[in-house]
Amino acid sequence: DEKPIKELVKDLQRTLLQADVNVELVLQLSRAVEDRSLKEKLPPGITRREHVVKVLYEEMTKFVGQDPAKVEVQPGVFRKLMLVGIQGTGKTTSSVKLARFFQKRGLRVGVVGADTYRPGALEQLKQLAATVEIPVYGEPGTKKPEDIAKHGLEHYRKEKTDLVIIDTAGRHRDDWTAGDYSSPRVPRSNTCRVGAIDKDGRVRQGRRSAFGRRRNRFEGQIHRNRRTS
């Protein structure tokens, strides 16, 4: 069975490389898939190809992150969740999906549109949220996202909202490495930050690293601001 497995792995490599996936990531993933597919005993009832696909899924899950992060939210406790990440990673749509997720679990949820960079961002957010009846707070004439976030939190606190989800502007990978940390400054208490990462090819690996560096710098900046205030 070694020959068909190697052929499948080569097909996988070609497909990923044609999709512009990072070469090192392709090699890392394909080696893991080939190694497990050759060493593991084929489970009863499935074909060799199906087993390889299963192994591939599990290895990709390991890379992205297999341990789910829990967001502790309960009725009556005011919580904030801010989405940050690279441009085009789906933060706006994800903010509405998350709002709907928690809304279906009986929580009062509101969304803040703090993306002052992308044209039409607030309108898109409102249109998406309207389909699932999620309220959206935004200030079309305000240029500072931190002001919008602050006012939005004040608004939803008065409305007895359980969870506020803040949609922020995307940043290019080079902006983060150059030191552009501009993002709404939200009090750390009861706040969860979610990094949105897409599945685009070659930049996939670099984006994850850039997000980690930027997040650490942003957290450090908040600590410095606290000491000086």
mmCIF file of C-alpha atoms in Angstrom, residues 16-160:
data_model
loop_
_atom_site.group_PDB
_atom_site.id
_atom_site.type_symbol
_atom_site.label_atom_id
_atom_site.label_comp_id
_atom_site.label_asym_id
_atom_site.label_seq_id
_atom_site.Cartn_x
_atom_site.Cartn_y
_atom_site.Cartn_z
ATOM 1 C CA LEU A 16 -1.321 22.842 -2.055
ATOM 2 C CA LEU A 17 1.564 24.325 -4.027
ATOM 3 C CA GLN A 18 -0.773 25.289 -6.864
ATOM 4 C CA ALA A 19 -2.905 27.023 -4.231
ATOM 5 C CA ASP A 20 0.224 29.027 -3.266
ATOM 6 C CA VAL A 21 0.598 27.441 0.160
ATOM 7 C CA ASN A 22 3.921 27.996 1.918
ATOM 8 C CA VAL A 23 6.449 25.342 0.790
ATOM 9 C CA GLU A 24 7.664 24.570 4.309
ATOM 10 C CA LEU A 25 4.097 24.102 5.457
ATOM 11 C CA VAL A 26 3.380 21.776 2.511
ATOM 12 C CA LEU A 27 6.392 19.612 3.357
ATOM 13 C CA GLN A 28 5.568 19.550 7.050
ATOM 14 C CA LEU A 29 1.965 18.579 6.413
ATOM 15 C CA SER A 30 2.659 16.007 3.687
ATOM 16 C CA ARG A 31 5.364 14.274 5.740
ATOM 17 C CA ALA A 32 3.036 13.946 8.705
ATOM 18 C CA VAL A 33 0.241 12.598 6.508
ATOM 19 C CA GLU A 34 2.526 10.098 4.772
ATOM 20 C CA ASP A 35 4.112 8.923 8.014
ATOM 21 C CA ARG A 36 0.797 8.313 9.757
ATOM 22 C CA SER A 37 -0.853 6.763 6.701
ATOM 23 C CA LEU A 38 1.962 4.228 6.347
ATOM 24 C CA LYS A 39 2.293 3.347 10.030
ATOM 25 C CA GLU A 40 -1.310 3.348 11.219
ATOM 26 C CA LYS A 41 -3.450 0.265 10.760
ATOM 27 C CA LEU A 42 -6.297 0.779 8.310
ATOM 28 C CA PRO A 43 -9.582 0.960 10.291
ATOM 29 C CA PRO A 44 -12.245 -1.530 9.173
ATOM 30 C CA GLY A 45 -14.898 -0.319 6.772
ATOM 31 C CA ILE A 46 -12.990 2.515 5.070
ATOM 32 C CA THR A 47 -10.752 2.670 2.037
ATOM 33 C CA ARG A 48 -7.112 3.680 2.061
ATOM 34 C CA ARG A 49 -7.966 6.982 0.371
ATOM 35 C CA GLU A 50 -10.629 7.747 2.988
ATOM 36 C CA HIS A 51 -8.122 7.021 5.729
ATOM 37 C CA VAL A 52 -5.577 9.381 4.182
ATOM 38 C CA VAL A 53 -8.231 12.107 3.976
ATOM 39 C CA LYS A 54 -9.051 11.521 7.657
ATOM 40 C CA VAL A 55 -5.374 11.792 8.586
ATOM 41 C CA LEU A 56 -5.043 14.954 6.493
ATOM 42 C CA TYR A 57 -8.001 16.551 8.269
ATOM 43 C CA GLU A 58 -6.574 15.698 11.684
ATOM 44 C CA GLU A 59 -3.137 17.079 10.812
ATOM 45 C CA MET A 60 -4.609 20.313 9.470
ATOM 46 C CA THR A 61 -6.683 20.613 12.635
ATOM 47 C CA LYS A 62 -3.532 20.301 14.713
ATOM 48 C CA PHE A 63 -1.897 23.125 12.774
ATOM 49 C CA VAL A 64 -4.837 25.509 13.078
ATOM 50 C CA GLY A 65 -5.467 24.628 16.728
ATOM 51 C CA GLN A 66 -7.458 21.672 17.950
ATOM 52 C CA ASP A 67 -8.174 22.842 21.476
ATOM 53 C CA PRO A 68 -11.290 25.058 21.457
ATOM 54 C CA ALA A 69 -11.068 28.282 23.433
ATOM 55 C CA LYS A 70 -14.020 28.807 25.713
ATOM 56 C CA VAL A 71 -15.615 32.219 26.043
ATOM 57 C CA GLU A 72 -17.276 32.336 29.431
ATOM 58 C CA VAL A 73 -20.493 34.281 28.953
ATOM 59 C CA GLN A 74 -23.524 34.177 31.176
ATOM 60 C CA PRO A 75 -26.685 36.251 31.529
ATOM 61 C CA GLY A 76 -26.319 39.289 33.748
ATOM 62 C CA VAL A 77 -22.521 39.558 33.387
ATOM 63 C CA PHE A 78 -21.313 42.249 30.976
ATOM 64 C CA ARG A 79 -18.672 40.808 28.638
ATOM 65 C CA LYS A 80 -16.794 42.161 25.598
ATOM 66 C CA LEU A 81 -15.375 40.283 22.648
ATOM 67 C CA MET A 82 -13.190 42.107 20.111
ATOM 68 C CA LEU A 83 -12.293 40.671 16.709
ATOM 69 C CA VAL A 84 -8.867 41.619 15.376
ATOM 70 C CA GLY A 85 -6.870 40.351 12.421
ATOM 71 C CA ILE A 86 -5.536 40.795 8.913
ATOM 72 C CA GLN A 87 -7.567 42.323 6.099
ATOM 73 C CA GLY A 88 -10.009 39.963 4.440
ATOM 74 C CA THR A 89 -10.085 37.324 7.174
ATOM 75 C CA GLY A 90 -13.846 37.586 7.676
ATOM 76 C CA LYS A 91 -14.051 39.567 10.901
ATOM 77 C CA THR A 92 -17.287 41.351 9.968
ATOM 78 C CA THR A 93 -19.161 38.212 8.973
ATOM 79 C CA SER A 94 -17.683 36.317 11.915
ATOM 80 C CA SER A 95 -18.861 38.980 14.355
ATOM 81 C CA VAL A 96 -22.453 38.461 13.208
ATOM 82 C CA LYS A 97 -22.098 34.672 13.252
ATOM 83 C CA LEU A 98 -20.749 34.814 16.799
ATOM 84 C CA ALA A 99 -23.534 37.166 17.828
ATOM 85 C CA ARG A 100 -26.101 34.768 16.417
ATOM 86 C CA PHE A 101 -24.391 31.833 18.139
ATOM 87 C CA PHE A 102 -24.711 33.423 21.571
ATOM 88 C CA GLN A 103 -28.133 34.878 20.835
ATOM 89 C CA LYS A 104 -29.500 31.378 20.185
ATOM 90 C CA ARG A 105 -28.265 30.433 23.647
ATOM 91 C CA GLY A 106 -30.476 32.995 25.287
ATOM 92 C CA LEU A 107 -28.026 35.873 25.697
ATOM 93 C CA ARG A 108 -28.617 39.526 24.911
ATOM 94 C CA VAL A 109 -25.994 40.374 22.287
ATOM 95 C CA GLY A 110 -25.001 43.607 20.570
ATOM 96 C CA VAL A 111 -22.387 44.418 17.933
ATOM 97 C CA VAL A 112 -20.226 47.537 17.625
ATOM 98 C CA GLY A 113 -18.984 48.604 14.194
ATOM 99 C CA ALA A 114 -15.552 50.110 14.932
ATOM 100 C CA ASP A 115 -14.067 49.684 11.459
ATOM 101 C CA THR A 116 -13.437 53.269 10.342
ATOM 102 C CA TYR A 117 -11.028 52.284 7.571
ATOM 103 C CA ARG A 118 -12.914 50.129 5.067
ATOM 104 C CA PRO A 119 -15.604 51.965 3.044
ATOM 105 C CA GLY A 120 -19.071 50.599 3.690
ATOM 106 C CA ALA A 121 -17.964 48.442 6.621
ATOM 107 C CA LEU A 122 -20.684 49.693 8.959
ATOM 108 C CA GLU A 123 -23.396 49.304 6.322
ATOM 109 C CA GLN A 124 -22.292 45.766 5.568
ATOM 110 C CA LEU A 125 -22.337 44.950 9.266
ATOM 111 C CA LYS A 126 -25.838 46.376 9.663
ATOM 112 C CA GLN A 127 -27.144 44.449 6.662
ATOM 113 C CA LEU A 128 -25.733 41.163 7.914
ATOM 114 C CA ALA A 129 -26.935 41.738 11.466
ATOM 115 C CA ALA A 130 -30.430 42.681 10.310
ATOM 116 C CA THR A 131 -30.931 39.200 8.852
ATOM 117 C CA VAL A 132 -30.676 37.686 12.337
ATOM 118 C CA GLU A 133 -32.100 40.666 14.254
ATOM 119 C CA ILE A 134 -28.863 41.638 16.005
ATOM 120 C CA PRO A 135 -28.567 45.305 17.074
ATOM 121 C CA VAL A 136 -25.580 47.259 15.750
ATOM 122 C CA TYR A 137 -24.040 50.394 17.245
ATOM 123 C CA GLY A 138 -22.043 52.652 14.960
ATOM 124 C CA GLU A 139 -21.029 56.274 14.460
ATOM 125 C CA PRO A 140 -20.621 57.042 10.731
ATOM 126 C CA GLY A 141 -19.030 60.449 11.354
ATOM 127 C CA THR A 142 -16.496 59.328 13.964
ATOM 128 C CA LYS A 143 -12.934 58.631 12.831
ATOM 129 C CA LYS A 144 -11.500 57.223 16.061
ATOM 130 C CA PRO A 145 -12.400 53.541 16.566
ATOM 131 C CA GLU A 146 -11.615 53.733 20.283
ATOM 132 C CA ASP A 147 -14.313 56.388 20.713
ATOM 133 C CA ILE A 148 -16.842 54.246 18.876
ATOM 134 C CA ALA A 149 -15.939 51.224 20.988
ATOM 135 C CA LYS A 150 -16.187 53.226 24.208
ATOM 136 C CA HIS A 151 -19.545 54.754 23.309
ATOM 137 C CA GLY A 152 -20.839 51.407 22.077
ATOM 138 C CA LEU A 153 -19.953 49.723 25.349
ATOM 139 C CA GLU A 154 -21.659 52.490 27.296
ATOM 140 C CA HIS A 155 -24.748 52.148 25.105
ATOM 141 C CA TYR A 156 -25.043 48.388 25.502
ATOM 142 C CA ARG A 157 -24.310 48.488 29.221
ATOM 143 C CA LYS A 158 -27.357 50.725 29.633
ATOM 144 C CA GLU A 159 -29.343 48.241 27.535
ATOM 145 C CA LYS A 160 -28.443 45.426 29.959
#
